XYZ file of C-alpha atoms in Angstrom:
517
model
C 110.248 70.508 144.361
C 113.733 72.115 144.396
C 114.239 75.412 142.644
C 115.878 75.306 139.181
C 119.439 76.450 138.700
C 118.278 79.386 136.585
C 115.117 81.293 135.768
C 116.210 81.758 132.158
C 118.825 80.121 129.969
C 119.589 81.885 126.675
C 121.154 79.770 123.930
C 123.442 82.204 122.104
C 125.142 85.438 123.074
C 124.966 87.253 119.737
C 122.822 90.307 119.070
C 119.421 88.838 120.019
C 120.648 86.888 123.031
C 122.964 89.646 124.237
C 120.223 92.241 124.106
C 117.783 89.968 125.921
C 120.283 89.293 128.695
C 120.798 93.030 129.216
C 117.057 93.674 129.135
C 116.398 91.007 131.763
C 119.091 92.331 134.092
C 117.720 95.872 133.753
C 114.046 95.016 134.130
C 114.205 92.054 136.524
C 117.577 91.904 138.275
C 116.117 89.401 140.741
C 115.963 86.683 138.081
C 118.908 84.348 137.412
C 120.077 84.440 133.790
C 122.582 82.169 132.055
C 123.853 82.838 128.523
C 125.556 79.999 126.649
C 127.657 81.181 123.697
C 129.612 78.801 121.486
C 132.232 81.321 120.316
C 134.950 82.648 122.571
C 135.231 85.940 120.735
C 133.011 88.240 118.715
C 133.393 88.809 114.998
C 132.024 90.960 112.200
C 128.471 90.089 111.265
C 125.960 91.443 108.783
C 122.948 93.350 110.061
C 124.881 96.507 110.926
C 122.223 99.002 109.824
C 119.527 99.698 112.398
C 116.123 101.269 111.815
C 113.979 103.550 113.913
C 111.979 101.018 115.908
C 115.019 98.998 116.947
C 117.006 102.137 117.719
C 114.241 103.324 120.044
C 114.514 99.984 121.857
C 118.277 100.386 122.244
C 118.018 103.938 123.535
C 114.780 103.927 125.545
C 114.678 100.444 127.028
C 118.303 99.332 127.124
C 119.923 102.664 128.003
C 122.555 102.437 125.266
C 122.348 105.987 123.887
C 125.675 107.259 125.185
C 127.441 104.027 124.315
C 126.080 104.056 120.744
C 126.985 107.659 119.977
C 130.468 107.253 121.448
C 131.335 103.907 119.865
C 129.318 103.593 116.660
C 128.129 105.836 113.832
C 124.826 107.666 113.500
C 122.919 106.596 110.405
C 121.860 109.225 107.887
C 118.824 107.299 106.683
C 118.558 105.105 103.606
C 120.000 106.290 100.294
C 119.181 104.724 96.915
C 121.068 105.213 93.631
C 119.743 104.208 90.199
C 121.658 103.644 86.969
C 121.007 102.823 83.346
C 120.850 99.192 82.282
C 124.569 98.899 81.505
C 125.548 100.245 84.951
C 128.328 102.404 83.536
C 127.335 105.894 84.732
C 129.435 107.753 87.328
C 127.770 108.083 90.724
C 127.310 111.836 90.289
C 124.975 111.161 87.343
C 122.781 108.616 89.110
C 119.259 109.449 90.218
C 118.995 109.401 93.988
C 116.518 109.050 96.830
C 118.070 110.253 100.079
C 118.130 112.655 102.976
C 119.188 116.264 103.391
C 120.277 115.589 106.962
C 120.074 113.198 109.889
C 116.456 112.069 110.402
C 114.384 113.181 113.398
C 114.169 109.615 114.734
C 117.720 108.312 115.283
C 119.258 105.118 113.988
C 122.800 103.761 113.914
C 125.417 101.882 111.892
C 126.655 99.178 114.246
C 129.944 97.387 114.544
C 128.261 94.137 115.561
C 131.460 92.662 116.981
C 131.989 95.603 119.341
C 128.330 95.786 120.359
C 128.085 92.079 121.140
C 131.214 92.276 123.296
C 129.756 95.244 125.160
C 126.485 93.413 125.735
C 128.206 90.334 127.136
C 130.523 92.333 129.387
C 127.866 94.734 130.664
C 125.346 91.954 131.299
C 127.962 89.995 133.228
C 128.726 93.109 135.269
C 125.010 93.382 136.063
C 124.833 89.814 137.346
C 124.109 87.596 134.337
C 126.264 84.501 133.999
C 127.912 84.514 130.560
C 129.704 81.350 129.475
C 131.669 81.424 126.234
C 133.126 78.465 124.380
C 130.083 76.326 125.207
C 128.455 73.865 122.829
C 124.855 72.975 123.624
C 124.487 69.221 123.198
C 120.958 68.558 124.467
C 117.768 70.416 125.320
C 115.154 68.565 127.349
C 111.839 70.352 127.634
C 109.700 69.275 130.553
C 107.823 70.187 133.693
C 108.366 71.800 136.051
C 111.847 72.560 134.693
C 113.706 72.280 131.407
C 117.250 70.915 131.268
C 120.109 72.075 129.047
C 123.274 70.056 128.609
C 126.441 71.658 127.227
C 130.158 71.066 127.013
C 132.575 73.614 128.446
C 136.331 73.064 128.139
C 135.757 69.339 127.547
C 133.571 69.141 130.645
C 129.873 68.286 130.297
C 127.452 70.257 132.427
C 123.707 69.951 132.881
C 121.564 72.741 134.301
C 117.867 73.156 135.034
C 115.875 76.236 134.128
C 112.317 77.504 134.183
C 112.611 79.123 130.732
C 114.853 78.441 127.763
C 115.192 80.872 124.853
C 116.885 80.001 121.592
C 118.987 82.855 120.208
C 121.362 80.585 118.291
C 120.789 82.277 114.922
C 120.334 80.263 111.757
C 121.630 77.178 113.538
C 118.125 77.074 115.034
C 118.648 74.606 117.883
C 115.006 74.701 118.960
C 113.755 74.914 115.387
C 115.530 71.658 114.587
C 114.416 69.965 117.785
C 110.734 70.933 117.452
C 110.394 71.125 113.662
C 109.534 74.828 113.734
C 111.192 76.035 110.529
C 108.801 77.012 107.705
C 110.524 77.250 104.283
C 109.745 80.322 102.172
C 108.927 78.935 98.746
C 108.005 82.148 96.876
C 110.711 84.614 97.912
C 114.032 83.189 96.740
C 117.027 85.436 97.353
C 120.640 84.832 98.254
C 123.336 87.190 99.467
C 127.053 87.625 100.018
C 129.046 90.289 101.791
C 132.463 91.393 102.985
C 134.163 94.022 105.136
C 136.547 96.311 103.300
C 139.122 98.905 104.344
C 139.952 101.781 102.046
C 136.592 102.260 100.334
C 136.461 105.701 98.714
C 134.806 108.441 100.766
C 131.418 109.507 99.383
C 131.902 112.862 101.104
C 135.432 113.547 99.854
C 136.077 117.175 98.876
C 137.377 116.017 95.482
C 133.873 114.915 94.492
C 131.909 117.367 92.359
C 130.668 120.230 94.575
C 127.389 120.551 92.713
C 126.656 116.921 93.566
C 127.430 117.569 97.228
C 125.278 120.685 97.177
C 122.335 118.623 95.877
C 121.933 117.118 99.350
C 122.955 120.342 101.151
C 126.339 118.781 101.929
C 124.932 116.228 104.343
C 126.963 113.054 104.775
C 126.092 110.499 102.149
C 128.690 108.162 103.645
C 126.738 107.853 106.905
C 123.692 106.578 105.026
C 123.004 102.965 104.241
C 123.790 103.275 100.536
C 121.937 101.079 98.037
C 122.863 100.669 94.382
C 119.599 99.545 92.826
C 119.171 97.245 89.835
C 116.454 95.044 88.446
C 116.500 91.891 90.545
C 119.322 92.848 92.916
C 120.850 95.568 95.065
C 124.238 96.324 96.531
C 124.763 97.876 99.963
C 127.535 99.983 101.450
C 127.368 100.532 105.221
C 130.057 102.566 107.016
C 131.465 101.328 110.316
C 133.622 103.172 112.805
C 137.348 102.913 112.137
C 137.265 103.175 108.367
C 135.677 99.781 107.693
C 132.815 99.457 105.216
C 130.338 96.598 104.969
C 129.654 95.764 101.309
C 127.210 93.157 100.055
C 124.849 92.027 97.329
C 121.338 90.604 97.659
C 119.847 89.089 94.533
C 116.695 87.370 93.404
C 117.845 83.942 92.246
C 116.136 84.523 88.883
C 118.513 87.415 88.204
C 121.691 86.647 90.151
C 123.559 83.367 89.961
C 125.195 81.435 92.752
C 128.629 82.705 91.752
C 128.149 85.594 94.190
C 128.320 83.047 97.020
C 132.091 82.873 96.431
C 134.434 85.724 97.293
C 135.842 85.948 93.765
C 132.280 85.918 92.425
C 131.283 88.821 94.657
C 134.377 90.790 93.651
C 133.599 90.265 89.992
C 129.949 91.203 90.495
C 130.850 94.497 92.165
C 133.199 95.483 89.360
C 130.356 95.245 86.825
C 128.753 98.348 88.353
C 130.843 101.431 87.626
C 129.596 103.542 90.538
C 130.303 100.747 92.982
C 133.569 99.795 91.274
C 134.847 103.366 91.598
C 134.304 103.188 95.361
C 135.720 99.750 96.180
C 138.577 99.561 93.676
C 141.847 99.075 95.544
C 140.172 98.438 98.900
C 141.459 95.685 101.188
C 139.111 92.745 101.788
C 138.972 91.700 105.441
C 136.488 88.851 105.355
C 133.655 87.250 103.404
C 130.315 85.538 104.071
C 127.265 84.296 102.175
C 123.809 82.773 102.572
C 122.253 80.620 99.870
C 118.638 81.299 100.930
C 117.545 84.187 103.096
C 113.866 83.899 103.963
C 112.117 81.409 106.244
C 109.386 81.494 108.876
C 108.538 79.696 112.091
C 105.472 77.776 113.218
C 105.728 79.276 116.708
C 107.643 81.951 118.548
C 106.589 80.838 122.034
C 105.737 77.514 123.639
C 105.528 76.128 127.144
C 108.235 78.248 128.840
C 110.374 78.393 125.700
C 110.849 80.910 122.912
C 112.785 81.445 119.698
C 114.113 84.910 118.867
C 116.153 86.602 116.161
C 117.234 84.440 113.244
C 116.638 81.339 115.344
C 112.967 82.117 114.648
C 112.436 83.715 111.238
C 113.885 86.038 108.603
C 112.226 87.770 105.654
C 114.640 90.025 103.722
C 117.451 92.476 104.590
C 116.316 95.304 102.288
C 114.665 97.510 104.948
C 116.654 95.908 107.813
C 113.565 94.402 109.515
C 115.454 91.682 111.386
C 116.354 93.941 114.293
C 112.727 95.033 114.654
C 111.736 91.403 115.114
C 114.455 91.002 117.752
C 113.008 94.016 119.540
C 109.442 92.745 119.619
C 110.363 89.169 120.548
C 112.699 90.329 123.330
C 110.042 92.615 124.792
C 107.620 89.722 124.778
C 110.066 87.212 126.275
C 111.074 89.576 129.072
C 107.427 90.249 129.875
C 106.341 86.595 129.792
C 109.260 85.395 131.925
C 108.639 88.098 134.536
C 104.871 87.569 134.707
C 105.233 83.791 134.880
C 107.781 84.111 137.675
C 105.319 86.300 139.592
C 102.640 83.633 139.327
C 100.481 85.210 136.641
C 98.596 83.137 134.098
C 100.307 84.107 130.831
C 98.255 81.904 128.504
C 96.399 84.704 126.712
C 99.398 87.005 126.524
C 101.495 84.264 125.014
C 98.830 83.539 122.407
C 98.473 87.219 121.492
C 102.219 87.836 121.427
C 102.758 84.862 119.142
C 99.903 85.974 116.905
C 101.295 89.498 116.634
C 104.747 88.306 115.588
C 103.210 85.990 112.988
C 101.153 88.954 111.747
C 104.223 91.179 111.511
C 106.112 88.522 109.566
C 103.186 88.010 107.181
C 102.894 91.789 106.684
C 106.628 92.058 106.000
C 106.852 89.573 103.145
C 104.697 91.488 100.592
C 107.267 94.305 100.689
C 109.814 91.989 99.025
C 108.091 88.989 97.490
C 108.001 89.481 93.668
C 109.094 93.108 94.170
C 112.755 92.854 93.137
C 111.671 93.507 89.537
C 110.950 97.126 90.550
C 114.257 97.780 92.241
C 116.189 99.116 89.255
C 113.735 101.877 88.329
C 113.893 105.271 90.049
C 110.354 106.064 88.983
C 108.861 102.822 90.301
C 110.891 102.699 93.500
C 110.014 106.302 94.306
C 106.376 105.226 94.485
C 107.055 102.047 96.449
C 109.433 103.762 98.858
C 106.943 106.519 99.721
C 104.296 103.940 100.561
C 106.629 101.631 102.475
C 108.208 104.322 104.644
C 104.886 106.008 105.435
C 103.328 102.677 106.404
C 106.374 101.773 108.513
C 106.186 104.983 110.523
C 102.404 105.019 110.851
C 101.652 101.332 111.373
C 104.687 100.079 113.277
C 106.973 102.778 114.722
C 104.132 104.892 116.097
C 102.734 101.855 117.895
C 106.076 100.744 119.324
C 107.024 104.142 120.691
C 103.831 104.009 122.770
C 104.304 100.335 123.746
C 100.923 99.478 122.268
C 102.336 96.088 121.306
C 102.249 95.232 125.031
C 98.622 96.284 125.545
C 96.206 93.342 125.348
C 93.229 95.426 124.260
C 95.234 96.986 121.455
C 96.696 93.631 120.449
C 93.262 92.063 120.161
C 92.172 94.890 117.878
C 95.356 94.603 115.813
C 94.907 90.889 115.316
C 91.260 91.303 114.328
C 92.472 93.596 111.536
C 95.658 91.695 110.691
C 94.290 89.773 107.699
C 93.019 93.006 106.156
C 96.370 94.761 106.591
C 98.260 91.864 104.999
C 95.743 91.633 102.176
C 96.004 95.337 101.367
C 99.806 95.100 101.218
C 99.532 92.078 98.952
C 97.127 93.984 96.704
C 99.607 96.827 96.407
C 102.389 94.363 95.573
C 100.231 93.143 92.681
C 99.602 96.703 91.494
C 103.321 97.488 91.627
C 103.985 94.356 89.578
C 101.405 95.336 86.953
C 102.857 98.852 86.792
C 106.401 97.535 86.375
C 105.339 95.283 83.512
C 103.595 98.173 81.748
C 106.527 100.553 82.243
C 108.980 97.913 81.017
C 106.861 97.126 77.966
C 106.742 100.827 77.104
C 110.545 101.079 77.351
C 110.432 103.463 80.301
C 112.007 101.377 83.054
C 115.260 103.385 83.175
C 113.996 106.661 81.773
C 114.335 108.630 85.046
C 117.436 106.893 86.364
C 119.832 109.789 85.768
C 120.016 113.307 87.244
C 116.898 113.082 89.434
C 116.673 113.540 93.213
C 113.908 112.966 95.767
C 114.068 113.661 99.488
C 113.619 110.320 101.233
C 111.205 111.564 103.905
C 109.801 114.444 101.902
C 106.397 112.804 101.583
C 106.148 111.813 105.258
C 104.717 114.990 106.759
C 103.939 113.387 110.135
C 107.470 112.279 111.082
C 107.638 114.353 114.256
C 104.212 113.134 115.343
C 105.271 109.484 115.289
C 104.993 108.084 118.788
C 102.195 110.486 119.739
C 99.481 109.686 117.193
C 96.339 107.763 118.062
C 95.509 104.624 116.136
C 92.924 106.611 114.201
C 95.427 109.320 113.261
C 97.963 106.709 112.204
C 95.326 104.974 110.094
C 94.544 108.270 108.376
C 98.213 108.739 107.477
C 98.398 105.188 106.138
C 95.263 105.605 104.053
C 96.642 108.805 102.551
C 99.854 106.962 101.615
C 97.714 104.265 99.979
C 95.880 106.873 97.907
C 99.092 108.571 96.784
C 100.698 105.273 95.715
C 97.551 104.248 93.868
C 97.347 107.549 91.993
C 101.037 107.409 91.042
C 100.727 103.882 89.649
C 97.552 104.754 87.759
C 99.336 107.715 86.155
C 102.074 105.402 84.875
C 99.415 102.998 83.607
C 97.786 105.793 81.607
C 94.515 105.902 83.551
C 94.700 108.788 86.039
C 92.762 108.314 89.272
C 89.870 110.592 90.179
C 91.305 112.916 92.880
C 87.848 113.384 94.416
C 87.102 109.671 94.743
C 86.435 108.647 98.337
C 88.259 105.470 99.264
C 88.471 103.524 102.518
C 90.604 100.609 103.665
C 87.973 98.130 102.497
C 88.438 99.315 98.913
C 92.140 98.503 99.070
C 91.699 95.210 100.913
C 89.227 93.900 98.351
C 91.413 95.197 95.540
C 88.657 97.111 93.757
C 90.451 100.426 94.262
C 93.634 99.021 92.731
C 92.137 97.899 89.441
C 92.840 100.570 86.801
C 89.936 101.248 84.466
């Protein structure tokens, strides 16, 4: 049987596909990689804000540290602002959750257009074949080789490959072909965004000095800034060169489809004084929108094929989890392709890798599903944020920094516990919902939304230990975060928790510990 033309064909040269091509050339330069990209240039895209797990992947595994610091902006964590119901307070009056300085674990604000161009050029320089202006017209899955047909400058080409990976984004070439897409029926959000020049500087010296002193004069502009409201949030993300990404994500029960038009987004932004003061007079460079954000996939991996990035699944942009899923899927693809090429039986690894990604997606949804009702309350979001960030560091980042997601023994243990982890997060989502309803009924939803400040990572005492903790130590940190969130909700519900009560994970999974008495 003749050898295939390629060992791996990647459908799409955007963020997911570009990163995978670089990873393959770094880790297995002996393998032949072809990237087929429909566009002939790169353009602005949403998803500019990275988080700690993805940033570790970029720096540690892809060797992009120098490039990122020289060509993009460091991210000063997440920053949340809260207003009264009429949204007419100046930004200096708004309650705030944010940092005092750049976090210990780095992250970045990416110009996606520049990064994707760098990935294509550097991968080509390392031996990958990158073809732009190609439209994939047919994918034939088979044995021993797959075949991909595409048009290039009006010429039709057909190539054979051992593996094919779909990184085509929401177009979902493989998802359409194999019926993989799973609609998300419960979490209904839509979004629109634009890139603006001339947005006011959050760190300008003309801004009240006492307000700047509140965060020890760290750069608010370098943060991913969120303006929080019941049912929706607005982001501002700085990009190098004076461009700012601005967008709105809204639960469809609170935000109408008018935001899916550029004039609708402009009007929506002007209804919020703090945001209006920043974007007024700015030049609009572009516009984009999605009518429905969340969806899942039936499979991530099949017989020598995979789906990655938004070609696979997407949950919600609030904590920027999409890039984490790219990271995990790319690690898994690179490993499976290499092991298969070397003659190893990858059946169990593929099953465990697929199961872990399905677990991570299922564990991600409870953070957002039915939670947008909390978003406009400083008091409620302070509780939710402390739990979410502690769990993220302890459950996910700590594991990734040690590459435990590649260890079969650890994966088996994780998957045995996966249903319990998801269930506990769902139980907390219910408790948060009950607390929000009680606080709203009592008229206290906005009561702390002005003149308050909380350090974003102030409650995460183990930040510097992330990446070195055992599973048991990480579980202890997570359980402590559970207890703190429970006690805070119970206080708002008027039934303080017993501080001496001994609680384990089983109490949270079953929900008994989260029922106020």
